[in-house]
Short mmCIF file of C-alpha atoms in Angstrom, two decimals:
data_model
loop_
_atom_site.label_atom_id
_atom_site.label_comp_id
_atom_site.label_asym_id
_atom_site.label_seq_id
_atom_site.Cartn_x
_atom_site.Cartn_y
_atom_site.Cartn_z
CA ASN A 1 119.18 93.70 115.58
CA LEU A 2 120.67 97.16 115.48
CA PRO A 3 118.62 99.89 113.81
CA ASP A 4 119.57 101.03 110.35
CA ILE A 5 121.75 104.15 110.57
CA LYS A 6 119.00 106.19 108.92
CA ASP A 7 116.82 105.52 112.02
CA VAL A 8 119.36 107.10 114.40
CA THR A 9 119.05 110.77 115.28
CA ILE A 10 121.84 112.66 117.01
CA LEU A 11 120.37 115.42 119.14
CA PRO A 12 122.14 118.65 120.04
CA CYS A 13 122.94 119.17 123.73
CA GLU A 14 121.09 122.48 123.79
CA LYS A 15 117.48 122.30 122.58
CA ASP A 16 113.95 123.21 123.61
CA TYR A 17 112.89 119.66 124.57
CA THR A 18 114.51 116.92 126.63
CA ASP A 19 115.88 113.91 124.78
CA VAL A 20 112.97 111.74 125.97
CA HIS A 21 110.41 114.41 124.97
CA THR A 22 111.99 114.58 121.52
CA VAL A 23 111.76 110.79 121.13
CA VAL A 24 108.13 110.79 122.36
CA ASN A 25 107.22 113.49 119.81
CA ARG A 26 108.82 111.42 117.05
CA ALA A 27 107.05 108.22 118.14
CA LEU A 28 103.69 110.05 118.20
CA ALA A 29 104.35 111.60 114.79
CA ASP A 30 105.20 108.12 113.45
CA GLY A 31 101.83 106.83 114.71
CA TYR A 32 102.92 104.57 117.57
CA LYS A 33 100.03 103.68 119.89
CA LYS A 34 102.06 102.17 122.75
CA ILE A 35 105.22 103.89 123.92
CA TYR A 36 107.49 102.46 126.62
CA LEU A 37 109.82 104.88 128.39
CA ILE A 38 112.68 102.71 129.63
CA GLY A 39 115.92 103.70 131.29
CA CYS A 40 114.81 107.20 132.22
CA THR A 41 114.00 107.06 135.95
CA ASN A 42 117.47 107.13 137.49
CA GLY A 43 119.45 110.22 138.20
CA ARG A 44 118.02 113.73 138.24
CA ALA A 45 114.61 114.30 139.80
CA ASP A 46 113.73 117.07 137.31
CA HIS A 47 114.06 114.65 134.40
CA TYR A 48 112.27 111.87 136.28
CA PHE A 49 109.22 114.08 136.91
CA ALA A 50 109.38 115.47 133.37
CA ASN A 51 109.25 111.91 132.03
CA VAL A 52 106.24 111.12 134.23
CA ALA A 53 104.56 114.26 132.86
CA LEU A 54 105.17 113.00 129.31
CA LEU A 55 102.76 110.14 130.04
CA GLU A 56 99.92 112.68 129.92
CA LEU A 57 101.18 114.09 126.61
CA ILE A 58 101.20 110.57 125.18
CA TYR A 59 97.66 109.92 126.50
CA LYS A 60 96.34 113.20 125.06
CA ASN A 61 97.70 112.16 121.67
CA GLY A 62 95.73 108.92 121.66
CA ALA A 63 98.50 106.55 122.66
CA GLU A 64 99.39 104.59 125.78
CA GLY A 65 102.59 105.49 127.60
CA ILE A 66 104.27 103.28 130.17
CA LEU A 67 107.26 104.43 132.20
CA CYS A 68 109.25 101.36 133.26
CA ASP A 69 112.20 100.63 135.46
CA GLU A 70 113.40 97.55 137.32
CA CYS A 71 110.71 97.90 140.05
CA ASN A 72 107.84 99.92 138.54
CA MET A 73 105.47 100.41 135.67
CA ILE A 74 103.66 103.77 135.66
CA SER A 75 100.83 104.87 133.38
CA PHE A 76 98.60 107.94 133.10
CA VAL A 77 94.82 107.52 133.06
CA ALA A 78 91.77 109.75 133.05
CA GLU A 79 88.08 108.96 133.39
CA GLY A 80 87.29 105.41 132.42
CA ARG A 81 87.26 101.76 133.40
CA TYR A 82 90.47 99.75 133.18
CA GLU A 83 91.05 96.04 133.61
CA PHE A 84 94.44 94.51 134.44
CA LYS A 85 95.86 91.04 134.84
CA ARG A 86 97.96 90.55 137.97
CA MET A 87 101.37 91.88 137.05
CA ALA A 88 103.04 93.11 140.23
CA LYS A 89 102.96 92.71 143.97
CA TYR A 90 101.68 96.24 144.63
CA PHE A 91 99.26 98.59 142.93
CA SER A 92 98.80 102.29 143.65
CA VAL A 93 96.53 105.07 142.40
CA LEU A 94 97.98 108.56 142.76
CA PRO A 95 95.65 111.45 141.90
CA LEU A 96 97.10 114.16 139.69
CA ASP A 97 94.16 116.48 140.25
CA SER A 98 93.47 117.81 143.75
CA GLU A 99 90.66 115.23 143.86
CA ILE A 100 89.57 112.32 141.73
CA ALA A 101 86.03 111.04 142.18
CA GLY A 102 84.08 107.85 141.64
CA VAL A 103 87.10 105.64 142.20
CA THR A 104 86.26 101.93 142.36
CA LEU A 105 88.91 99.26 142.86
CA LYS A 106 87.95 95.58 142.58
CA GLY A 107 90.20 92.54 142.84
CA PHE A 108 92.50 94.15 145.41
CA LYS A 109 93.03 93.54 149.14
CA TYR A 110 91.74 97.05 149.86
CA PRO A 111 88.76 97.60 147.54
CA LEU A 112 87.08 100.96 147.02
CA GLU A 113 83.57 101.76 145.87
CA ASP A 114 82.80 105.18 144.37
CA ALA A 115 85.47 106.84 146.56
CA THR A 116 87.04 110.27 146.35
CA LEU A 117 90.83 110.38 146.54
CA CYS A 118 92.81 113.52 147.35
CA ARG A 119 96.27 114.23 145.96
CA GLU A 120 97.67 115.43 149.30
CA ILE A 121 96.42 112.35 151.20
CA PRO A 122 97.83 109.32 149.35
CA THR A 123 95.55 106.59 150.66
CA ALA A 124 95.48 104.29 147.61
CA VAL A 125 99.15 103.30 147.84
CA SER A 126 100.61 99.78 148.10
CA ASN A 127 97.40 97.90 147.52
CA GLU A 128 97.77 94.17 146.87
CA TRP A 129 96.14 91.85 144.34
CA VAL A 130 93.68 89.21 145.55
CA GLU A 131 92.29 88.28 142.12
CA ASP A 132 94.07 87.47 138.87
CA ILE A 133 92.13 90.23 137.13
CA ALA A 134 91.40 93.55 138.80
CA THR A 135 89.44 96.61 137.68
CA VAL A 136 89.91 100.30 138.26
CA GLU A 137 87.23 102.86 137.50
CA ILE A 138 87.62 106.63 137.73
CA LYS A 139 84.57 108.77 137.03
CA LYS A 140 86.26 112.16 137.34
CA GLY A 141 89.90 113.15 137.31
CA ARG A 142 93.39 112.16 136.23
CA ALA A 143 95.74 109.77 138.00
CA LEU A 144 98.88 107.72 137.79
CA LEU A 145 98.51 103.96 138.07
CA ILE A 146 101.65 102.38 139.49
CA PHE A 147 102.48 98.67 139.46
CA SER A 148 105.42 98.00 141.79
CA GLU A 149 107.70 95.31 143.13
CA ASP A 150 110.01 95.53 146.14
CA GLY A 151 113.02 94.40 144.14
CA LYS A 152 113.59 93.88 140.47
CA TYR A 153 110.41 94.07 138.36
CA GLU A 154 109.67 90.75 136.68
#
Protein backbone atom coordinates (compact mmCIF):
# COMPACT_ATOMS: atom_id res chain seq x y z
CA ASN A 1 0.00 0.00 0.00
CA LEU A 2 1.26 3.44 -0.88
CA PRO A 3 1.16 6.08 1.86
CA ASP A 4 -1.54 8.70 1.78
CA ILE A 5 -0.21 11.86 0.13
CA LYS A 6 -0.52 13.72 3.43
CA ASP A 7 2.19 11.39 4.84
CA VAL A 8 4.74 12.40 2.18
CA THR A 9 7.15 15.23 2.89
CA ILE A 10 9.23 16.83 0.16
CA LEU A 11 12.48 18.08 1.62
CA PRO A 12 14.51 20.98 0.25
CA CYS A 13 17.95 20.13 -1.15
CA GLU A 14 19.64 22.63 1.16
CA LYS A 15 18.86 22.14 4.86
CA ASP A 16 20.54 21.74 8.23
CA TYR A 17 19.97 17.97 8.51
CA THR A 18 20.46 15.07 6.11
CA ASP A 19 17.35 13.46 4.66
CA VAL A 20 17.77 10.40 6.91
CA HIS A 21 18.30 12.59 10.00
CA THR A 22 15.13 14.49 9.15
CA VAL A 23 13.16 11.24 8.85
CA VAL A 24 14.64 9.92 12.13
CA ASN A 25 13.62 13.14 13.92
CA ARG A 26 10.08 12.79 12.57
CA ALA A 27 9.86 9.11 13.57
CA LEU A 28 11.06 9.95 17.10
CA ALA A 29 8.60 12.85 17.36
CA ASP A 30 5.81 10.50 16.24
CA GLY A 31 6.73 8.09 19.06
CA TYR A 32 8.19 5.18 17.10
CA LYS A 33 10.18 2.80 19.32
CA LYS A 34 11.88 0.76 16.57
CA ILE A 35 13.34 2.53 13.56
CA TYR A 36 14.89 0.68 10.62
CA LEU A 37 17.28 2.63 8.41
CA ILE A 38 17.16 0.84 5.06
CA GLY A 39 18.74 1.78 1.76
CA CYS A 40 21.21 4.26 3.22
CA THR A 41 24.56 2.45 3.27
CA ASN A 42 25.61 2.66 -0.37
CA GLY A 43 27.38 5.57 -1.94
CA ARG A 44 29.09 8.34 0.00
CA ALA A 45 31.09 7.45 3.10
CA ASP A 46 30.15 10.71 4.87
CA HIS A 47 26.46 9.82 4.71
CA TYR A 48 27.13 6.19 5.65
CA PHE A 49 28.97 7.21 8.83
CA ALA A 50 26.39 9.91 9.58
CA ASN A 51 23.66 7.27 9.38
CA VAL A 52 25.60 4.99 11.75
CA ALA A 53 25.91 7.96 14.15
CA LEU A 54 22.12 8.41 14.03
CA LEU A 55 21.79 5.04 15.77
CA GLU A 56 23.08 6.70 18.95
CA LEU A 57 20.59 9.57 18.58
CA ILE A 58 17.79 7.03 18.27
CA TYR A 59 19.05 5.13 21.35
CA LYS A 60 19.33 8.32 23.42
CA ASN A 61 15.70 9.08 22.59
CA GLY A 62 14.50 5.76 23.98
CA ALA A 63 14.07 3.88 20.73
CA GLU A 64 15.92 1.08 18.96
CA GLY A 65 17.60 1.87 15.66
CA ILE A 66 18.77 -0.76 13.19
CA LEU A 67 20.77 0.12 10.09
CA CYS A 68 20.17 -2.58 7.48
CA ASP A 69 21.52 -3.46 4.09
CA GLU A 70 21.73 -6.68 2.08
CA CYS A 71 24.60 -8.07 4.22
CA ASN A 72 24.43 -6.31 7.61
CA MET A 73 22.31 -5.25 10.53
CA ILE A 74 23.95 -2.68 12.81
CA SER A 75 22.69 -1.42 16.17
CA PHE A 76 24.00 0.91 18.87
CA VAL A 77 24.18 -0.28 22.48
CA ALA A 78 25.46 1.01 25.79
CA GLU A 79 25.80 -0.66 29.17
CA GLY A 80 23.48 -3.59 29.55
CA ARG A 81 22.77 -7.23 28.81
CA TYR A 82 21.37 -8.20 25.43
CA GLU A 83 20.08 -11.53 24.19
CA PHE A 84 19.81 -12.47 20.51
CA LYS A 85 18.51 -15.39 18.51
CA ARG A 86 20.88 -16.61 15.80
CA MET A 87 20.28 -14.30 12.89
CA ALA A 88 23.48 -14.12 10.85
CA LYS A 89 26.67 -16.00 10.16
CA TYR A 90 28.92 -13.43 11.84
CA PHE A 91 28.66 -11.19 14.87
CA SER A 92 30.97 -8.31 15.77
CA VAL A 93 31.29 -5.85 18.66
CA LEU A 94 32.97 -2.58 17.73
CA PRO A 95 33.71 -0.19 20.61
CA LEU A 96 32.76 3.43 20.06
CA ASP A 97 34.57 4.61 23.17
CA SER A 98 38.35 4.21 23.38
CA GLU A 99 37.63 1.25 25.68
CA ILE A 100 34.57 -0.71 26.67
CA ALA A 101 34.79 -2.83 29.81
CA GLY A 102 33.12 -5.87 31.30
CA VAL A 103 32.34 -7.38 27.92
CA THR A 104 30.96 -10.92 28.11
CA LEU A 105 29.98 -12.90 25.02
CA LYS A 106 28.23 -16.26 25.42
CA GLY A 107 26.91 -18.56 22.71
CA PHE A 108 29.67 -17.66 20.25
CA LYS A 109 32.68 -19.58 18.93
CA TYR A 110 34.99 -17.05 20.60
CA PRO A 111 33.46 -16.29 24.01
CA LEU A 112 34.63 -13.49 26.27
CA GLU A 113 34.31 -13.10 30.03
CA ASP A 114 34.54 -9.63 31.60
CA ALA A 115 36.94 -8.44 28.86
CA THR A 116 38.08 -4.97 27.92
CA LEU A 117 37.90 -4.09 24.23
CA CYS A 118 39.78 -1.19 22.66
CA ARG A 119 38.48 0.77 19.68
CA GLU A 120 41.84 0.81 17.88
CA ILE A 121 42.34 -2.97 18.24
CA PRO A 122 39.22 -4.60 16.75
CA THR A 123 39.45 -8.06 18.28
CA ALA A 124 35.73 -8.88 18.56
CA VAL A 125 35.12 -9.03 14.80
CA SER A 126 33.67 -11.92 12.77
CA ASN A 127 32.67 -14.08 15.70
CA GLU A 128 30.43 -17.04 14.87
CA TRP A 129 27.33 -18.44 16.56
CA VAL A 130 27.52 -21.82 18.29
CA GLU A 131 24.20 -21.58 20.14
CA ASP A 132 20.75 -20.59 18.90
CA ILE A 133 20.60 -17.87 21.56
CA ALA A 134 23.60 -15.76 22.48
CA THR A 135 24.14 -13.04 25.07
CA VAL A 136 26.21 -9.89 25.10
CA GLU A 137 26.92 -7.92 28.24
CA ILE A 138 28.72 -4.58 28.42
CA LYS A 139 29.35 -3.09 31.85
CA LYS A 140 30.92 0.18 30.69
CA GLY A 141 30.94 1.88 27.33
CA ARG A 142 29.17 2.22 24.00
CA ALA A 143 29.48 -0.08 21.00
CA LEU A 144 28.07 -1.11 17.67
CA LEU A 145 26.73 -4.64 17.38
CA ILE A 146 26.98 -5.91 13.82
CA PHE A 147 25.26 -9.00 12.43
CA SER A 148 26.75 -9.88 9.03
CA GLU A 149 26.54 -12.29 6.14
CA ASP A 150 29.09 -12.79 3.36
CA GLY A 151 26.50 -12.31 0.64
CA LYS A 152 22.93 -11.16 0.71
CA TYR A 153 21.45 -10.85 4.22
CA GLU A 154 18.59 -13.28 4.74
